[in-house]
Amino acid sequence: MPIPIVNSIASWFLKKRFHQIELFLKYPIDVQNELLEHLLQKAKNTEIGKEYDFDSINNYRQFAERVPITTYEENHKNIERARRGESNIFWPTPIKWFAKSSGTTNAKSKFIPVSLDSLENCHYAASKDLLCMYYNNNPDSQLFVGKSLRLGGSKELYQENGTVYGDLSAILIDNMPFWAEYSSTPSSEISLMGDWEVKMQAIVDETIRENVTSLAGVPSWMLVLLNQVIETTGKNNLLEVWPNLEVYFHGGVSFEPYIEQYNKLLPRDNFRCYEIYNASEGFFAIQDRNSNKELLLMLDYGIFYEFILMDTYGSSSEKIIPLSEVEEGKNYAIIITTNAGLWRYKIGDTVRFTSTSPHRIKVTGRTKHHINVFGEELIIENAETALREASQLTNCEIVDYTAAPIFMEGKEKGAHEWIIQFKSPPSDLIAFSKSLDNALMKVNSDYEAKRYNNTTLNAPKVHQAREKLFYDWLKQNDKLGGQHKVPRLSNKRDYLEELLSLNG
């Protein structure tokens, strides 16, 4: 299809959608309140709707007073009933699809309901919006005349009692419209292969012959694939393989630890990276500007948002607020109510609002992925900012990392213990450790107070991981590929001890 025709079609979709986006940009609270009313009315005759009398709820305050905050464990029984084929439990339309997620803090598999509403009005709508926003910012883009290299989950779909479960990416690929299949690579057959290591080479072999103009996937796993492309082709960088490659759409984990490696693989000044924020439970936010990495919270995807101020999280004074009450600069845990029947559900992520007009966020970590054994409140955002500064100061590159506390014993003070895999290690690991410690004190005043004169915390202890340590650990735990992630920070030592034992 000629470029002008492709761009004209894209422009038509763009203008049509931007009118709707402008509505929630101008009237965010009205849009969210109308959405909540719609969700309650749609589900009023479900079991949950009758239990909490959704039909008589007239505003947010009544909703918050009547419907409890829930976790996966509290939804598990009803989700299992739905997986066995029962309907109208928490959503009125039958739910055929369940996204399997093992998570990183719980060994038990989670099965997140994916309704037809959430497929169409959330996940697929977000994919189209992402392209619209990108095209709006880059009208001369050649994106639509090439293919998108997508890297999704590695597991097949499984049928049970008339329902289907598997990785969210596998569900999305299986239901993908024909036009998306035509514009993507690799083929669905290869994308859904079960053996991750065999699949990676198959993707390389197929995609190096295509005109790839964009990449989409989790940064850690995409990096593994792209390095394999370089190794297979013998080229110096990816632009020698795909000269028209112009953008990478990424999400799932922070991009911070990988920036320098991607810059070397993609040495073009105008190459763009666009961040997205999605999960099995829904698609939440999209980077909507070329030069700014803040994410626009999408308010009309069938998801109603609430937030818990992290300063109060888990305490007797825990405060839950709607979008209308959030403040810039504060760290919040997210609560969602969705068009797949999750009601006031804790997803376990934390965000910080960088703007409230419009509502833009940065993902700061996980409610369970932080270290706060000594009152230091170290979150992933702190850790990755500090790691990047330490890497720049000591001229090294980081592939993966995790950290955990060294608990106080007798008169010995506590500390943080890190295991870090480098692509190019620092010449002096002690100097790197000192740089990391100083950088952490700069970005986190609580950590600085605990480190002052070694009051509570001794200096961090840093181990260098052997090559492929984290890959081997994920493989050992059957977590290769897809949305599986290395746990970054933990209040426990389980992950760290396993990694140290594998490190030899």
JSON list of N, CA, C and O in Angstrom, two decimals, residues 164-198:
[
{"chain": "A", "resi": 164, "resn": "VAL", "atom": "N", "xyz": [-10.10, -20.77, 28.57]},
{"chain": "A", "resi": 164, "resn": "VAL", "atom": "CA", "xyz": [-8.73, -20.83, 28.05]},
{"chain": "A", "resi": 164, "resn": "VAL", "atom": "C", "xyz": [-7.83, -19.98, 28.93]},
{"chain": "A", "resi": 164, "resn": "VAL", "atom": "O", "xyz": [-8.20, -18.87, 29.32]},
{"chain": "A", "resi": 165, "resn": "TYR", "atom": "N", "xyz": [-6.63, -20.48, 29.23]},
{"chain": "A", "resi": 165, "resn": "TYR", "atom": "CA", "xyz": [-5.68, -19.67, 29.98]},
{"chain": "A", "resi": 165, "resn": "TYR", "atom": "C", "xyz": [-4.30, -19.73, 29.33]},
{"chain": "A", "resi": 165, "resn": "TYR", "atom": "O", "xyz": [-3.97, -20.66, 28.60]},
{"chain": "A", "resi": 166, "resn": "GLY", "atom": "N", "xyz": [-3.52, -18.71, 29.63]},
{"chain": "A", "resi": 166, "resn": "GLY", "atom": "CA", "xyz": [-2.16, -18.61, 29.10]},
{"chain": "A", "resi": 166, "resn": "GLY", "atom": "C", "xyz": [-1.64, -17.21, 29.34]},
{"chain": "A", "resi": 166, "resn": "GLY", "atom": "O", "xyz": [-2.31, -16.38, 29.97]},
{"chain": "A", "resi": 167, "resn": "ASP", "atom": "N", "xyz": [-0.43, -16.90, 28.84]},
{"chain": "A", "resi": 167, "resn": "ASP", "atom": "CA", "xyz": [0.10, -15.55, 28.95]},
{"chain": "A", "resi": 167, "resn": "ASP", "atom": "C", "xyz": [-0.85, -14.55, 28.29]},
{"chain": "A", "resi": 167, "resn": "ASP", "atom": "O", "xyz": [-1.47, -14.86, 27.27]},
{"chain": "A", "resi": 168, "resn": "LEU", "atom": "N", "xyz": [-0.93, -13.34, 28.85]},
{"chain": "A", "resi": 168, "resn": "LEU", "atom": "CA", "xyz": [-1.77, -12.31, 28.24]},
{"chain": "A", "resi": 168, "resn": "LEU", "atom": "C", "xyz": [-1.37, -12.09, 26.78]},
{"chain": "A", "resi": 168, "resn": "LEU", "atom": "O", "xyz": [-2.23, -11.97, 25.90]},
{"chain": "A", "resi": 169, "resn": "SER", "atom": "N", "xyz": [-0.06, -12.06, 26.51]},
{"chain": "A", "resi": 169, "resn": "SER", "atom": "CA", "xyz": [0.38, -11.81, 25.13]},
{"chain": "A", "resi": 169, "resn": "SER", "atom": "C", "xyz": [-0.12, -12.90, 24.19]},
{"chain": "A", "resi": 169, "resn": "SER", "atom": "O", "xyz": [-0.49, -12.63, 23.04]},
{"chain": "A", "resi": 170, "resn": "ALA", "atom": "N", "xyz": [-0.16, -14.14, 24.67]},
{"chain": "A", "resi": 170, "resn": "ALA", "atom": "CA", "xyz": [-0.67, -15.23, 23.84]},
{"chain": "A", "resi": 170, "resn": "ALA", "atom": "C", "xyz": [-2.17, -15.05, 23.57]},
{"chain": "A", "resi": 170, "resn": "ALA", "atom": "O", "xyz": [-2.64, -15.31, 22.46]},
{"chain": "A", "resi": 171, "resn": "ILE", "atom": "N", "xyz": [-2.92, -14.60, 24.58]},
{"chain": "A", "resi": 171, "resn": "ILE", "atom": "CA", "xyz": [-4.36, -14.34, 24.40]},
{"chain": "A", "resi": 171, "resn": "ILE", "atom": "C", "xyz": [-4.57, -13.22, 23.38]},
{"chain": "A", "resi": 171, "resn": "ILE", "atom": "O", "xyz": [-5.42, -13.32, 22.50]},
{"chain": "A", "resi": 172, "resn": "LEU", "atom": "N", "xyz": [-3.77, -12.17, 23.49]},
{"chain": "A", "resi": 172, "resn": "LEU", "atom": "CA", "xyz": [-3.90, -11.04, 22.57]},
{"chain": "A", "resi": 172, "resn": "LEU", "atom": "C", "xyz": [-3.56, -11.46, 21.14]},
{"chain": "A", "resi": 172, "resn": "LEU", "atom": "O", "xyz": [-4.24, -11.07, 20.19]},
{"chain": "A", "resi": 173, "resn": "ILE", "atom": "N", "xyz": [-2.51, -12.25, 20.99]},
{"chain": "A", "resi": 173, "resn": "ILE", "atom": "CA", "xyz": [-2.10, -12.70, 19.66]},
{"chain": "A", "resi": 173, "resn": "ILE", "atom": "C", "xyz": [-3.18, -13.60, 19.06]},
{"chain": "A", "resi": 173, "resn": "ILE", "atom": "O", "xyz": [-3.53, -13.51, 17.88]},
{"chain": "A", "resi": 174, "resn": "ASP", "atom": "N", "xyz": [-3.74, -14.49, 19.88]},
{"chain": "A", "resi": 174, "resn": "ASP", "atom": "CA", "xyz": [-4.74, -15.43, 19.40]},
{"chain": "A", "resi": 174, "resn": "ASP", "atom": "C", "xyz": [-6.02, -14.74, 18.94]},
{"chain": "A", "resi": 174, "resn": "ASP", "atom": "O", "xyz": [-6.71, -15.22, 18.05]},
{"chain": "A", "resi": 175, "resn": "ASN", "atom": "N", "xyz": [-6.33, -13.59, 19.54]},
{"chain": "A", "resi": 175, "resn": "ASN", "atom": "CA", "xyz": [-7.55, -12.85, 19.20]},
{"chain": "A", "resi": 175, "resn": "ASN", "atom": "C", "xyz": [-7.29, -11.66, 18.28]},
{"chain": "A", "resi": 175, "resn": "ASN", "atom": "O", "xyz": [-8.20, -10.88, 18.01]},
{"chain": "A", "resi": 176, "resn": "MET", "atom": "N", "xyz": [-6.07, -11.52, 17.83]},
{"chain": "A", "resi": 176, "resn": "MET", "atom": "CA", "xyz": [-5.66, -10.34, 17.09]},
{"chain": "A", "resi": 176, "resn": "MET", "atom": "C", "xyz": [-6.41, -10.22, 15.75]},
{"chain": "A", "resi": 176, "resn": "MET", "atom": "O", "xyz": [-6.57, -11.21, 15.05]},
{"chain": "A", "resi": 177, "resn": "PRO", "atom": "N", "xyz": [-6.86, -9.01, 15.40]},
{"chain": "A", "resi": 177, "resn": "PRO", "atom": "CA", "xyz": [-7.51, -8.83, 14.10]},
{"chain": "A", "resi": 177, "resn": "PRO", "atom": "C", "xyz": [-6.52, -9.06, 12.96]},
{"chain": "A", "resi": 177, "resn": "PRO", "atom": "O", "xyz": [-5.31, -8.93, 13.14]},
{"chain": "A", "resi": 178, "resn": "PHE", "atom": "N", "xyz": [-7.04, -9.35, 11.77]},
{"chain": "A", "resi": 178, "resn": "PHE", "atom": "CA", "xyz": [-6.19, -9.74, 10.64]},
{"chain": "A", "resi": 178, "resn": "PHE", "atom": "C", "xyz": [-5.19, -8.64, 10.28]},
{"chain": "A", "resi": 178, "resn": "PHE", "atom": "O", "xyz": [-4.05, -8.92, 9.91]},
{"chain": "A", "resi": 179, "resn": "TRP", "atom": "N", "xyz": [-5.61, -7.37, 10.40]},
{"chain": "A", "resi": 179, "resn": "TRP", "atom": "CA", "xyz": [-4.72, -6.28, 10.00]},
{"chain": "A", "resi": 179, "resn": "TRP", "atom": "C", "xyz": [-3.49, -6.20, 10.90]},
{"chain": "A", "resi": 179, "resn": "TRP", "atom": "O", "xyz": [-2.41, -5.84, 10.46]},
{"chain": "A", "resi": 180, "resn": "ALA", "atom": "N", "xyz": [-3.68, -6.56, 12.18]},
{"chain": "A", "resi": 180, "resn": "ALA", "atom": "CA", "xyz": [-2.55, -6.55, 13.11]},
{"chain": "A", "resi": 180, "resn": "ALA", "atom": "C", "xyz": [-1.59, -7.69, 12.81]},
{"chain": "A", "resi": 180, "resn": "ALA", "atom": "O", "xyz": [-0.37, -7.55, 12.89]},
{"chain": "A", "resi": 181, "resn": "GLU", "atom": "N", "xyz": [-2.15, -8.84, 12.44]},
{"chain": "A", "resi": 181, "resn": "GLU", "atom": "CA", "xyz": [-1.32, -9.99, 12.06]},
{"chain": "A", "resi": 181, "resn": "GLU", "atom": "C", "xyz": [-0.50, -9.64, 10.82]},
{"chain": "A", "resi": 181, "resn": "GLU", "atom": "O", "xyz": [0.69, -9.94, 10.74]},
{"chain": "A", "resi": 182, "resn": "TYR", "atom": "N", "xyz": [-1.13, -8.96, 9.86]},
{"chain": "A", "resi": 182, "resn": "TYR", "atom": "CA", "xyz": [-0.45, -8.60, 8.62]},
{"chain": "A", "resi": 182, "resn": "TYR", "atom": "C", "xyz": [0.70, -7.64, 8.88]},
{"chain": "A", "resi": 182, "resn": "TYR", "atom": "O", "xyz": [1.73, -7.68, 8.21]},
{"chain": "A", "resi": 183, "resn": "SER", "atom": "N", "xyz": [0.53, -6.75, 9.86]},
{"chain": "A", "resi": 183, "resn": "SER", "atom": "CA", "xyz": [1.54, -5.70, 10.10]},
{"chain": "A", "resi": 183, "resn": "SER", "atom": "C", "xyz": [2.57, -6.09, 11.15]},
{"chain": "A", "resi": 183, "resn": "SER", "atom": "O", "xyz": [3.37, -5.26, 11.57]},
{"chain": "A", "resi": 184, "resn": "SER", "atom": "N", "xyz": [2.53, -7.35, 11.62]},
{"chain": "A", "resi": 184, "resn": "SER", "atom": "CA", "xyz": [3.44, -7.78, 12.69]},
{"chain": "A", "resi": 184, "resn": "SER", "atom": "C", "xyz": [4.32, -8.93, 12.25]},
{"chain": "A", "resi": 184, "resn": "SER", "atom": "O", "xyz": [4.02, -9.66, 11.31]},
{"chain": "A", "resi": 185, "resn": "THR", "atom": "N", "xyz": [5.42, -9.08, 12.95]},
{"chain": "A", "resi": 185, "resn": "THR", "atom": "CA", "xyz": [6.31, -10.21, 12.78]},
{"chain": "A", "resi": 185, "resn": "THR", "atom": "C", "xyz": [6.87, -10.54, 14.16]},
{"chain": "A", "resi": 185, "resn": "THR", "atom": "O", "xyz": [6.99, -9.63, 14.99]},
{"chain": "A", "resi": 186, "resn": "PRO", "atom": "N", "xyz": [7.15, -11.78, 14.52]},
{"chain": "A", "resi": 186, "resn": "PRO", "atom": "CA", "xyz": [7.04, -12.99, 13.71]},
{"chain": "A", "resi": 186, "resn": "PRO", "atom": "C", "xyz": [5.58, -13.44, 13.57]},
{"chain": "A", "resi": 186, "resn": "PRO", "atom": "O", "xyz": [4.67, -12.83, 14.14]},
{"chain": "A", "resi": 187, "resn": "SER", "atom": "N", "xyz": [5.38, -14.52, 12.83]},
{"chain": "A", "resi": 187, "resn": "SER", "atom": "CA", "xyz": [4.05, -15.08, 12.65]},
{"chain": "A", "resi": 187, "resn": "SER", "atom": "C", "xyz": [3.50, -15.57, 13.99]},
{"chain": "A", "resi": 187, "resn": "SER", "atom": "O", "xyz": [4.26, -15.83, 14.93]},
{"chain": "A", "resi": 188, "resn": "SER", "atom": "N", "xyz": [2.19, -15.70, 14.06]},
{"chain": "A", "resi": 188, "resn": "SER", "atom": "CA", "xyz": [1.56, -16.20, 15.30]},
{"chain": "A", "resi": 188, "resn": "SER", "atom": "C", "xyz": [2.08, -17.58, 15.66]},
{"chain": "A", "resi": 188, "resn": "SER", "atom": "O", "xyz": [2.25, -17.91, 16.84]},
{"chain": "A", "resi": 189, "resn": "GLU", "atom": "N", "xyz": [2.34, -18.39, 14.64]},
{"chain": "A", "resi": 189, "resn": "GLU", "atom": "CA", "xyz": [2.84, -19.75, 14.89]},
{"chain": "A", "resi": 189, "resn": "GLU", "atom": "C", "xyz": [4.15, -19.73, 15.68]},
{"chain": "A", "resi": 189, "resn": "GLU", "atom": "O", "xyz": [4.32, -20.47, 16.64]},
{"chain": "A", "resi": 190, "resn": "ILE", "atom": "N", "xyz": [5.05, -18.84, 15.30]},
{"chain": "A", "resi": 190, "resn": "ILE", "atom": "CA", "xyz": [6.33, -18.73, 16.01]},
{"chain": "A", "resi": 190, "resn": "ILE", "atom": "C", "xyz": [6.14, -18.00, 17.34]},
{"chain": "A", "resi": 190, "resn": "ILE", "atom": "O", "xyz": [6.71, -18.39, 18.37]},
{"chain": "A", "resi": 191, "resn": "SER", "atom": "N", "xyz": [5.31, -16.96, 17.35]},
{"chain": "A", "resi": 191, "resn": "SER", "atom": "CA", "xyz": [5.10, -16.18, 18.58]},
{"chain": "A", "resi": 191, "resn": "SER", "atom": "C", "xyz": [4.60, -17.05, 19.73]},
{"chain": "A", "resi": 191, "resn": "SER", "atom": "O", "xyz": [4.90, -16.79, 20.89]},
{"chain": "A", "resi": 192, "resn": "LEU", "atom": "N", "xyz": [3.81, -18.08, 19.40]},
{"chain": "A", "resi": 192, "resn": "LEU", "atom": "CA", "xyz": [3.19, -18.90, 20.43]},
{"chain": "A", "resi": 192, "resn": "LEU", "atom": "C", "xyz": [3.95, -20.19, 20.71]},
{"chain": "A", "resi": 192, "resn": "LEU", "atom": "O", "xyz": [3.46, -21.07, 21.40]},
{"chain": "A", "resi": 193, "resn": "MET", "atom": "N", "xyz": [5.18, -20.30, 20.18]},
{"chain": "A", "resi": 193, "resn": "MET", "atom": "CA", "xyz": [5.98, -21.49, 20.47]},
{"chain": "A", "resi": 193, "resn": "MET", "atom": "C", "xyz": [6.25, -21.59, 21.97]},
{"chain": "A", "resi": 193, "resn": "MET", "atom": "O", "xyz": [6.43, -20.57, 22.65]},
{"chain": "A", "resi": 194, "resn": "GLY", "atom": "N", "xyz": [6.30, -22.81, 22.49]},
{"chain": "A", "resi": 194, "resn": "GLY", "atom": "CA", "xyz": [6.44, -23.00, 23.93]},
{"chain": "A", "resi": 194, "resn": "GLY", "atom": "C", "xyz": [7.86, -22.95, 24.44]},
{"chain": "A", "resi": 194, "resn": "GLY", "atom": "O", "xyz": [8.12, -22.45, 25.53]},
{"chain": "A", "resi": 195, "resn": "ASP", "atom": "N", "xyz": [8.82, -23.48, 23.68]},
{"chain": "A", "resi": 195, "resn": "ASP", "atom": "CA", "xyz": [10.22, -23.53, 24.12]},
{"chain": "A", "resi": 195, "resn": "ASP", "atom": "C", "xyz": [10.88, -22.18, 23.83]},
{"chain": "A", "resi": 195, "resn": "ASP", "atom": "O", "xyz": [11.15, -21.83, 22.69]},
{"chain": "A", "resi": 196, "resn": "TRP", "atom": "N", "xyz": [11.14, -21.42, 24.90]},
{"chain": "A", "resi": 196, "resn": "TRP", "atom": "CA", "xyz": [11.62, -20.05, 24.74]},
{"chain": "A", "resi": 196, "resn": "TRP", "atom": "C", "xyz": [12.93, -19.98, 23.96]},
{"chain": "A", "resi": 196, "resn": "TRP", "atom": "O", "xyz": [13.09, -19.14, 23.07]},
{"chain": "A", "resi": 197, "resn": "GLU", "atom": "N", "xyz": [13.87, -20.86, 24.24]},
{"chain": "A", "resi": 197, "resn": "GLU", "atom": "CA", "xyz": [15.18, -20.78, 23.61]},
{"chain": "A", "resi": 197, "resn": "GLU", "atom": "C", "xyz": [15.11, -21.13, 22.12]},
{"chain": "A", "resi": 197, "resn": "GLU", "atom": "O", "xyz": [15.77, -20.52, 21.28]},
{"chain": "A", "resi": 198, "resn": "VAL", "atom": "N", "xyz": [14.30, -22.12, 21.77]},
{"chain": "A", "resi": 198, "resn": "VAL", "atom": "CA", "xyz": [14.09, -22.47, 20.35]},
{"chain": "A", "resi": 198, "resn": "VAL", "atom": "C", "xyz": [13.35, -21.33, 19.65]},
{"chain": "A", "resi": 198, "resn": "VAL", "atom": "O", "xyz": [13.67, -20.95, 18.52]}
]
